[in-house]
């Protein structure tokens, strides 16, 4: 028999499902609009953003099931889906931010950037191990204790890796923005990535702080951690729209300049 339902958490899940679905629709609209200006639609950026947004929707659906059917097999399955999709979202987030920020990082820390791919591979191993351990802990009672320790160790490791990555990226973004005070020739493309990237990284740091507080003091705060992750994706989507507008402006300015040049030559 299902336990009592927390109506506030259920309402939050419904709200986040709606919000993340709208964001996925906005992303699809932008990708279709970009396809009329670019030769490729399935870029790494679009694929990772799509995976992350789909993962967010599935994560909140799993959270909803775990709340509505708490104490039942369906609730346990929903919790498992939620946790697996949470790890998927974390990896997609790290990979997207790394790919999007690779040029920025390389311009500031050329020696560090080469370790990025190794970090991505390690993060996959940690998140997959954590997901498998959660499943074993939930459904295989014979190794529940061992799975419990692996689950929590890899969960902490994954969180530490994510927040370390966010802090490192935040340092890179802040350094780049500080350089604009002395160098007005920095590519506006980099500046947009730095501004929005710093905000998304800040949400990641807040999320990790809430996760630690939730784990040791207030378990009910874990939903707030999920909201911070969603806000991080919202910021990345806003970055994508800003970069798209900047590309359109650059194209428009180039065409205008070319037209003026041709008109001047014709007049001569």
mmCIF file of C-alpha atoms in Angstrom:
data_model
loop_
_atom_site.group_PDB
_atom_site.id
_atom_site.type_symbol
_atom_site.label_atom_id
_atom_site.label_comp_id
_atom_site.label_asym_id
_atom_site.label_seq_id
_atom_site.Cartn_x
_atom_site.Cartn_y
_atom_site.Cartn_z
ATOM 1 C CA UNK A 1 0.000 0.000 0.000
ATOM 2 C CA UNK A 2 1.314 3.452 -0.960
ATOM 3 C CA UNK A 3 2.371 5.857 1.777
ATOM 4 C CA UNK A 4 0.908 9.354 2.183
ATOM 5 C CA UNK A 5 1.704 11.746 -0.657
ATOM 6 C CA UNK A 6 3.441 15.097 -0.147
ATOM 7 C CA UNK A 7 1.280 17.382 -2.257
ATOM 8 C CA UNK A 8 3.934 20.130 -2.352
ATOM 9 C CA UNK A 9 6.551 17.807 -3.851
ATOM 10 C CA UNK A 10 4.027 16.414 -6.333
ATOM 11 C CA UNK A 11 3.105 19.956 -7.411
ATOM 12 C CA UNK A 12 6.795 20.792 -7.830
ATOM 13 C CA UNK A 13 7.293 17.708 -10.011
ATOM 14 C CA UNK A 14 4.351 18.634 -12.248
ATOM 15 C CA UNK A 15 5.613 22.212 -12.539
ATOM 16 C CA UNK A 16 9.138 21.104 -13.448
ATOM 17 C CA UNK A 17 7.850 18.604 -16.017
ATOM 18 C CA UNK A 18 5.953 21.443 -17.704
ATOM 19 C CA UNK A 19 8.911 23.842 -17.541
ATOM 20 C CA UNK A 20 11.464 21.332 -18.852
ATOM 21 C CA UNK A 21 9.078 20.260 -21.637
ATOM 22 C CA UNK A 22 8.702 23.897 -22.715
ATOM 23 C CA UNK A 23 12.476 24.267 -22.693
ATOM 24 C CA UNK A 24 12.834 21.177 -24.880
ATOM 25 C CA UNK A 25 10.285 22.674 -27.298
ATOM 26 C CA UNK A 26 12.253 25.955 -27.310
ATOM 27 C CA UNK A 27 15.469 24.037 -28.021
ATOM 28 C CA UNK A 28 13.850 22.162 -30.921
ATOM 29 C CA UNK A 29 12.542 25.444 -32.334
ATOM 30 C CA UNK A 30 16.005 26.985 -32.146
ATOM 31 C CA UNK A 31 17.646 23.938 -33.751
ATOM 32 C CA UNK A 32 15.156 24.083 -36.636
ATOM 33 C CA UNK A 33 15.824 27.808 -37.030
ATOM 34 C CA UNK A 34 19.572 27.202 -37.003
ATOM 35 C CA UNK A 35 19.185 24.520 -39.692
ATOM 36 C CA UNK A 36 18.187 27.235 -42.177
ATOM 37 C CA UNK A 37 21.503 29.034 -41.564
ATOM 38 C CA UNK A 38 23.878 26.096 -41.019
ATOM 39 C CA UNK A 39 24.795 22.965 -42.931
ATOM 40 C CA UNK A 40 24.606 20.690 -39.864
ATOM 41 C CA UNK A 41 21.788 20.325 -37.343
ATOM 42 C CA UNK A 42 23.020 17.388 -35.241
ATOM 43 C CA UNK A 43 26.025 19.130 -33.741
ATOM 44 C CA UNK A 44 27.557 17.926 -30.444
ATOM 45 C CA UNK A 45 26.031 20.980 -28.763
ATOM 46 C CA UNK A 46 22.502 20.196 -29.951
ATOM 47 C CA UNK A 47 22.790 16.479 -29.201
ATOM 48 C CA UNK A 48 24.083 17.032 -25.654
ATOM 49 C CA UNK A 49 21.486 19.718 -24.938
ATOM 50 C CA UNK A 50 18.752 17.431 -26.267
ATOM 51 C CA UNK A 51 19.942 14.505 -24.159
ATOM 52 C CA UNK A 52 20.143 16.735 -21.092
ATOM 53 C CA UNK A 53 16.638 18.147 -21.551
ATOM 54 C CA UNK A 54 15.097 14.739 -22.237
ATOM 55 C CA UNK A 55 16.923 13.435 -19.173
ATOM 56 C CA UNK A 56 15.507 16.283 -17.084
ATOM 57 C CA UNK A 57 11.951 15.481 -18.155
ATOM 58 C CA UNK A 58 12.443 11.776 -17.406
ATOM 59 C CA UNK A 59 14.073 12.676 -14.081
ATOM 60 C CA UNK A 60 11.070 14.697 -12.926
ATOM 61 C CA UNK A 61 8.640 12.035 -14.179
ATOM 62 C CA UNK A 62 10.576 9.496 -12.092
ATOM 63 C CA UNK A 63 10.450 11.821 -9.075
ATOM 64 C CA UNK A 64 6.697 12.178 -9.558
ATOM 65 C CA UNK A 65 6.192 8.415 -9.653
ATOM 66 C CA UNK A 66 8.377 7.943 -6.584
ATOM 67 C CA UNK A 67 6.240 10.478 -4.681
ATOM 68 C CA UNK A 68 2.791 9.346 -5.841
ATOM 69 C CA UNK A 69 3.532 5.630 -5.439
ATOM 70 C CA UNK A 70 5.840 5.897 -2.434
ATOM 71 C CA UNK A 71 6.414 2.552 -0.716
ATOM 72 C CA UNK A 72 5.431 0.472 -3.757
ATOM 73 C CA UNK A 73 7.375 -1.260 -6.531
ATOM 74 C CA UNK A 74 6.276 1.468 -8.951
ATOM 75 C CA UNK A 75 7.613 4.080 -6.568
ATOM 76 C CA UNK A 76 10.955 2.284 -6.302
ATOM 77 C CA UNK A 77 11.150 2.014 -10.097
ATOM 78 C CA UNK A 78 10.360 5.720 -10.397
ATOM 79 C CA UNK A 79 13.096 6.535 -7.903
ATOM 80 C CA UNK A 80 15.547 4.422 -9.898
ATOM 81 C CA UNK A 81 14.583 6.174 -13.158
ATOM 82 C CA UNK A 82 14.953 9.539 -11.440
ATOM 83 C CA UNK A 83 18.449 8.717 -10.126
ATOM 84 C CA UNK A 84 19.647 7.258 -13.436
ATOM 85 C CA UNK A 85 18.402 10.273 -15.383
ATOM 86 C CA UNK A 86 19.949 12.613 -12.819
ATOM 87 C CA UNK A 87 23.346 11.028 -13.522
ATOM 88 C CA UNK A 88 22.672 11.245 -17.265
ATOM 89 C CA UNK A 89 21.878 14.949 -16.915
ATOM 90 C CA UNK A 90 25.046 15.557 -14.903
ATOM 91 C CA UNK A 91 27.218 13.879 -17.529
ATOM 92 C CA UNK A 92 25.486 15.665 -20.428
ATOM 93 C CA UNK A 93 25.927 18.946 -18.552
ATOM 94 C CA UNK A 94 29.648 18.383 -17.929
ATOM 95 C CA UNK A 95 30.249 17.257 -21.512
ATOM 96 C CA UNK A 96 28.289 20.164 -22.999
ATOM 97 C CA UNK A 97 30.020 22.791 -20.858
ATOM 98 C CA UNK A 98 33.417 21.263 -21.653
ATOM 99 C CA UNK A 99 32.827 21.187 -25.426
ATOM 100 C CA UNK A 100 31.304 24.672 -25.428
ATOM 101 C CA UNK A 101 34.096 26.114 -23.237
ATOM 102 C CA UNK A 102 37.059 24.193 -24.655
ATOM 103 C CA UNK A 103 38.370 27.167 -26.629
ATOM 104 C CA UNK A 104 37.993 29.473 -23.629
ATOM 105 C CA UNK A 105 39.814 27.036 -21.345
ATOM 106 C CA UNK A 106 42.561 26.435 -23.917
ATOM 107 C CA UNK A 107 43.146 30.178 -24.306
ATOM 108 C CA UNK A 108 43.773 30.512 -20.557
ATOM 109 C CA UNK A 109 45.151 27.135 -19.443
ATOM 110 C CA UNK A 110 46.615 25.361 -22.467
ATOM 111 C CA UNK A 111 48.283 22.664 -20.360
ATOM 112 C CA UNK A 112 45.108 21.802 -18.480
ATOM 113 C CA UNK A 113 42.769 21.575 -21.464
ATOM 114 C CA UNK A 114 44.389 18.374 -22.779
ATOM 115 C CA UNK A 115 43.197 16.488 -19.679
ATOM 116 C CA UNK A 116 39.583 17.295 -20.425
ATOM 117 C CA UNK A 117 38.825 14.134 -22.396
ATOM 118 C CA UNK A 118 40.294 11.980 -19.649
ATOM 119 C CA UNK A 119 38.090 13.760 -17.120
ATOM 120 C CA UNK A 120 35.006 13.083 -19.271
ATOM 121 C CA UNK A 121 35.871 9.379 -19.514
ATOM 122 C CA UNK A 122 36.356 9.150 -15.746
ATOM 123 C CA UNK A 123 33.052 10.910 -15.100
ATOM 124 C CA UNK A 124 31.223 8.375 -17.302
ATOM 125 C CA UNK A 125 32.686 5.519 -15.256
ATOM 126 C CA UNK A 126 31.682 7.175 -11.966
ATOM 127 C CA UNK A 127 28.108 7.983 -13.032
ATOM 128 C CA UNK A 128 27.489 4.549 -14.572
ATOM 129 C CA UNK A 129 28.890 2.804 -11.477
ATOM 130 C CA UNK A 130 26.678 4.950 -9.256
ATOM 131 C CA UNK A 131 23.571 4.139 -11.296
ATOM 132 C CA UNK A 132 24.272 0.398 -11.254
ATOM 133 C CA UNK A 133 24.970 0.477 -7.501
ATOM 134 C CA UNK A 134 21.668 2.269 -6.864
ATOM 135 C CA UNK A 135 19.817 -0.394 -8.823
ATOM 136 C CA UNK A 136 21.523 -3.222 -6.954
ATOM 137 C CA UNK A 137 20.875 -1.551 -3.609
ATOM 138 C CA UNK A 138 17.186 -1.129 -4.472
ATOM 139 C CA UNK A 139 16.364 -4.483 -6.037
ATOM 140 C CA UNK A 140 19.028 -7.045 -4.936
ATOM 141 C CA UNK A 141 18.793 -7.594 -1.189
ATOM 142 C CA UNK A 142 21.672 -10.103 -1.024
ATOM 143 C CA UNK A 143 24.289 -7.388 -1.743
ATOM 144 C CA UNK A 144 22.371 -4.418 -0.389
ATOM 145 C CA UNK A 145 25.077 -3.370 2.100
ATOM 146 C CA UNK A 146 27.933 -3.525 -0.417
ATOM 147 C CA UNK A 147 25.867 -1.674 -3.005
ATOM 148 C CA UNK A 148 24.974 0.947 -0.400
ATOM 149 C CA UNK A 149 28.634 1.836 0.167
ATOM 150 C CA UNK A 150 29.478 1.850 -3.551
ATOM 151 C CA UNK A 151 26.402 3.987 -4.232
ATOM 152 C CA UNK A 152 27.311 6.613 -1.652
ATOM 153 C CA UNK A 153 31.038 6.680 -2.437
ATOM 154 C CA UNK A 154 30.488 7.109 -6.177
ATOM 155 C CA UNK A 155 27.686 9.606 -5.498
ATOM 156 C CA UNK A 156 30.026 11.757 -3.423
ATOM 157 C CA UNK A 157 32.814 11.351 -5.976
ATOM 158 C CA UNK A 158 30.502 12.320 -8.843
ATOM 159 C CA UNK A 159 29.287 15.365 -6.933
ATOM 160 C CA UNK A 160 32.835 16.390 -6.054
ATOM 161 C CA UNK A 161 33.945 16.010 -9.686
ATOM 162 C CA UNK A 162 31.003 18.072 -10.916
ATOM 163 C CA UNK A 163 31.496 20.922 -8.439
ATOM 164 C CA UNK A 164 35.269 20.927 -9.058
ATOM 165 C CA UNK A 165 34.607 21.202 -12.773
ATOM 166 C CA UNK A 166 32.107 24.026 -12.165
ATOM 167 C CA UNK A 167 34.559 25.928 -9.969
ATOM 168 C CA UNK A 168 37.367 25.526 -12.509
ATOM 169 C CA UNK A 169 35.113 26.748 -15.333
ATOM 170 C CA UNK A 170 33.948 29.665 -13.184
ATOM 171 C CA UNK A 171 37.576 30.708 -12.668
ATOM 172 C CA UNK A 172 38.149 30.561 -16.438
ATOM 173 C CA UNK A 173 35.017 32.577 -17.172
ATOM 174 C CA UNK A 174 35.837 35.237 -14.573
ATOM 175 C CA UNK A 175 39.403 35.563 -15.847
ATOM 176 C CA UNK A 176 38.138 36.036 -19.381
ATOM 177 C CA UNK A 177 35.623 38.678 -18.305
ATOM 178 C CA UNK A 178 38.350 40.508 -16.370
ATOM 179 C CA UNK A 179 40.516 40.527 -19.501
ATOM 180 C CA UNK A 180 37.815 42.500 -21.325
ATOM 181 C CA UNK A 181 38.657 45.485 -19.106
ATOM 182 C CA UNK A 182 42.074 45.653 -20.753
ATOM 183 C CA UNK A 183 41.388 44.043 -24.130
ATOM 184 C CA UNK A 184 38.338 45.160 -26.115
ATOM 185 C CA UNK A 185 39.244 42.824 -29.003
ATOM 186 C CA UNK A 186 38.044 39.634 -27.275
ATOM 187 C CA UNK A 187 35.564 37.737 -29.436
ATOM 188 C CA UNK A 188 31.962 38.495 -28.300
ATOM 189 C CA UNK A 189 31.283 34.770 -28.773
ATOM 190 C CA UNK A 190 33.721 33.978 -25.941
ATOM 191 C CA UNK A 191 32.258 36.712 -23.767
ATOM 192 C CA UNK A 192 28.724 35.300 -24.063
ATOM 193 C CA UNK A 193 29.998 31.836 -23.131
ATOM 194 C CA UNK A 194 31.844 33.315 -20.139
ATOM 195 C CA UNK A 195 28.856 35.275 -18.810
ATOM 196 C CA UNK A 196 26.269 32.535 -19.086
ATOM 197 C CA UNK A 197 28.779 29.841 -18.188
ATOM 198 C CA UNK A 198 29.639 31.591 -14.928
ATOM 199 C CA UNK A 199 25.950 31.658 -13.952
ATOM 200 C CA UNK A 200 25.398 27.983 -14.816
ATOM 201 C CA UNK A 201 28.520 27.022 -12.858
ATOM 202 C CA UNK A 202 27.254 29.036 -9.891
ATOM 203 C CA UNK A 203 24.008 27.057 -9.942
ATOM 204 C CA UNK A 204 26.108 23.876 -9.971
ATOM 205 C CA UNK A 205 28.024 24.994 -6.881
ATOM 206 C CA UNK A 206 24.761 25.884 -5.111
ATOM 207 C CA UNK A 207 23.346 22.485 -6.044
ATOM 208 C CA UNK A 208 26.328 20.667 -4.566
ATOM 209 C CA UNK A 209 26.111 22.728 -1.363
ATOM 210 C CA UNK A 210 22.426 21.836 -1.029
ATOM 211 C CA UNK A 211 23.236 18.160 -1.700
ATOM 212 C CA UNK A 212 25.738 18.123 1.172
ATOM 213 C CA UNK A 213 23.291 19.857 3.526
ATOM 214 C CA UNK A 214 20.544 17.458 2.440
ATOM 215 C CA UNK A 215 22.740 14.400 3.007
ATOM 216 C CA UNK A 216 23.795 15.327 6.543
ATOM 217 C CA UNK A 217 21.211 17.731 7.978
ATOM 218 C CA UNK A 218 17.949 18.232 6.060
ATOM 219 C CA UNK A 219 17.015 15.301 3.751
ATOM 220 C CA UNK A 220 13.957 17.176 2.467
ATOM 221 C CA UNK A 221 16.187 19.656 0.622
ATOM 222 C CA UNK A 222 17.229 17.136 -2.046
ATOM 223 C CA UNK A 223 14.514 18.453 -4.383
ATOM 224 C CA UNK A 224 16.116 21.904 -4.239
ATOM 225 C CA UNK A 225 19.330 20.343 -5.559
ATOM 226 C CA UNK A 226 17.361 19.024 -8.545
ATOM 227 C CA UNK A 227 15.897 22.483 -9.131
ATOM 228 C CA UNK A 228 19.401 24.002 -9.221
ATOM 229 C CA UNK A 229 20.402 21.449 -11.862
ATOM 230 C CA UNK A 230 17.352 22.445 -13.919
ATOM 231 C CA UNK A 231 18.307 26.121 -13.542
ATOM 232 C CA UNK A 232 21.777 25.264 -14.832
ATOM 233 C CA UNK A 233 20.237 23.800 -18.001
ATOM 234 C CA UNK A 234 17.944 26.821 -18.337
ATOM 235 C CA UNK A 235 21.025 29.047 -18.286
ATOM 236 C CA UNK A 236 22.755 26.922 -20.938
ATOM 237 C CA UNK A 237 19.654 27.179 -23.130
ATOM 238 C CA UNK A 238 19.676 30.964 -22.666
ATOM 239 C CA UNK A 239 23.367 30.906 -23.675
ATOM 240 C CA UNK A 240 22.480 29.044 -26.847
ATOM 241 C CA UNK A 241 19.848 31.629 -27.769
ATOM 242 C CA UNK A 242 22.311 34.466 -27.043
ATOM 243 C CA UNK A 243 24.981 32.840 -29.236
ATOM 244 C CA UNK A 244 22.420 32.366 -32.011
ATOM 245 C CA UNK A 245 21.448 36.064 -31.886
ATOM 246 C CA UNK A 246 25.125 37.053 -31.910
ATOM 247 C CA UNK A 247 25.758 34.888 -35.008
ATOM 248 C CA UNK A 248 22.776 36.438 -36.793
ATOM 249 C CA UNK A 249 24.020 39.937 -35.927
ATOM 250 C CA UNK A 250 27.516 39.084 -37.151
ATOM 251 C CA UNK A 251 26.119 37.746 -40.431
ATOM 252 C CA UNK A 252 23.904 40.804 -40.845
ATOM 253 C CA UNK A 253 26.794 43.205 -40.170
ATOM 254 C CA UNK A 254 29.020 41.342 -42.640
ATOM 255 C CA UNK A 255 26.377 41.460 -45.378
ATOM 256 C CA UNK A 256 25.719 45.130 -44.707
ATOM 257 C CA UNK A 257 29.439 45.919 -44.883
ATOM 258 C CA UNK A 258 29.783 43.953 -48.127
ATOM 259 C CA UNK A 259 26.797 45.748 -49.636
ATOM 260 C CA UNK A 260 28.219 49.175 -48.675
ATOM 261 C CA UNK A 261 31.607 48.224 -50.149
ATOM 262 C CA UNK A 262 30.046 47.083 -53.424
ATOM 263 C CA UNK A 263 27.941 50.240 -53.611
ATOM 264 C CA UNK A 264 31.032 52.391 -53.067
ATOM 265 C CA UNK A 265 32.911 50.543 -55.817
ATOM 266 C CA UNK A 266 29.976 50.890 -58.200
ATOM 267 C CA UNK A 267 29.754 54.601 -57.504
ATOM 268 C CA UNK A 268 33.473 54.978 -58.190
#
